[in-house]
Amino acid sequence: MKVAAITIKSIFDIEKVKNKIVLSGMEGKLLDCLAEKLNFEFKILPTHTGGSRHSNGTWDGVIGLVQREEADIGLGFLALSEERFEAIDFSNSYGALEKVFAAKEPGQMPKITAFTYPFSQNVWIFYTLMILAATVLFQRIMFRNATLLGSFLSVLGSIVTKGMENVKDTPWRRVLFGLWLTIATVMTFLYNTCFLSFLTMPEKMPIPKTFKELSEGVLDGRYKCLVPKETIDGDLLLGSGIDYLVKLGEIVKKGSWKYSYAESLENLLDDTTAIIIPKSGIKILLGSPPYISVKLSDDYSGIWHSGIALKKGFCCHKRLNDVLNGIINGGLYEKWMNDQSFVKTIHKHLRLPHEEPELQLTLEDLKLAFSTLCFGYAMAFLAFLGEVLIPKSVDIFYS
């Protein structure tokens, strides 16, 4: 039996031990098991791609070898598609390829701007407008002879627990005054609580979580998306019929953004690069958490079934399907996949240096607080000089 196979480490490995061919990897073990149960010998025809269709209708890679009957069957995580069924036959499905994208685990947001994190942008805008409205309102009905600047400083001081002076004392003004102090106290408490939590456990940098967000990031030029050379993922994006996936596929095709499973996937990922990959491929090629530093998308671009490619008129179609069903139902294929994931995880664990987590504030974390304090002291000193040097007739706080 002539077998076309994509040779990828951990998926289909070929080794020669004492003049004997030894197969490893999930697909290699699958071929060994099929050969034993169906009692056939095989010759491997290695290739590097699953197969893409050319404009003249011919195929390359595994699909091309099987279509031209240079190979009887083909292996290598081959996705079942309508176009491929026109050229070859397939066995029953023995796996689901959930197409996700993987991005580098986001780093921590800079702590120098941590003072803005507790509230969202809309909350900051609303809070600023509320302070300005209170400034105008208090200047007109609560303070005696205060200018807008003096009223603003009094309102701003109340937010940082500074008492207000020169307030007109009437019952309904006390209610208004108490309401404002309640708002100022609650907002300050919420801010301080959130601010300390952000300093202790910093927020992660935002990255795309869905294919729609990834597509928007790629269109804006902020991200780059790579598809595997060995698969037809680029064609699947273009043929998805979903607007943002089609746009993503067009940019990927235009830029020829591709990678190979044989490459070190960790080296491909940076802060602006994502790769499309089957979810099961992450386990096999990268290992399992917590020893992988990638973040998977929350959704899929599609779920495709994988099968064994068969030439048209293959003699043992039914017998092969019967054995394949027994392998899947017996959990053997899942076990081979978990074994490969375990090996990758152990290797990463051995290479990972052990570090004790540091859950304490450092001088770097408090740099912003000290800078703000020094800036405040400088402004206070300038205000003091102004009070001493400016004549009393020029009073900007009281009219």
PDB file of C-alpha atoms in Angstrom, residues 79 196 215 240 343 352:
ATOM      1  CA  ALA A  79     -10.068  18.289   6.453  1.00  0.00           C
ATOM      2  CA  LEU A 196      -4.968  49.110  45.045  1.00  0.00           C
ATOM      3  CA  SER A 215     -10.320  40.764  11.543  1.00  0.00           C
ATOM      4  CA  SER A 240     -16.967  30.968   4.715  1.00  0.00           C
ATOM      5  CA  VAL A 343       5.385  14.614  26.128  1.00  0.00           C
ATOM      6  CA  LEU A 352      10.828  26.141  32.647  1.00  0.00           C
TER       7      LEU A 352
END
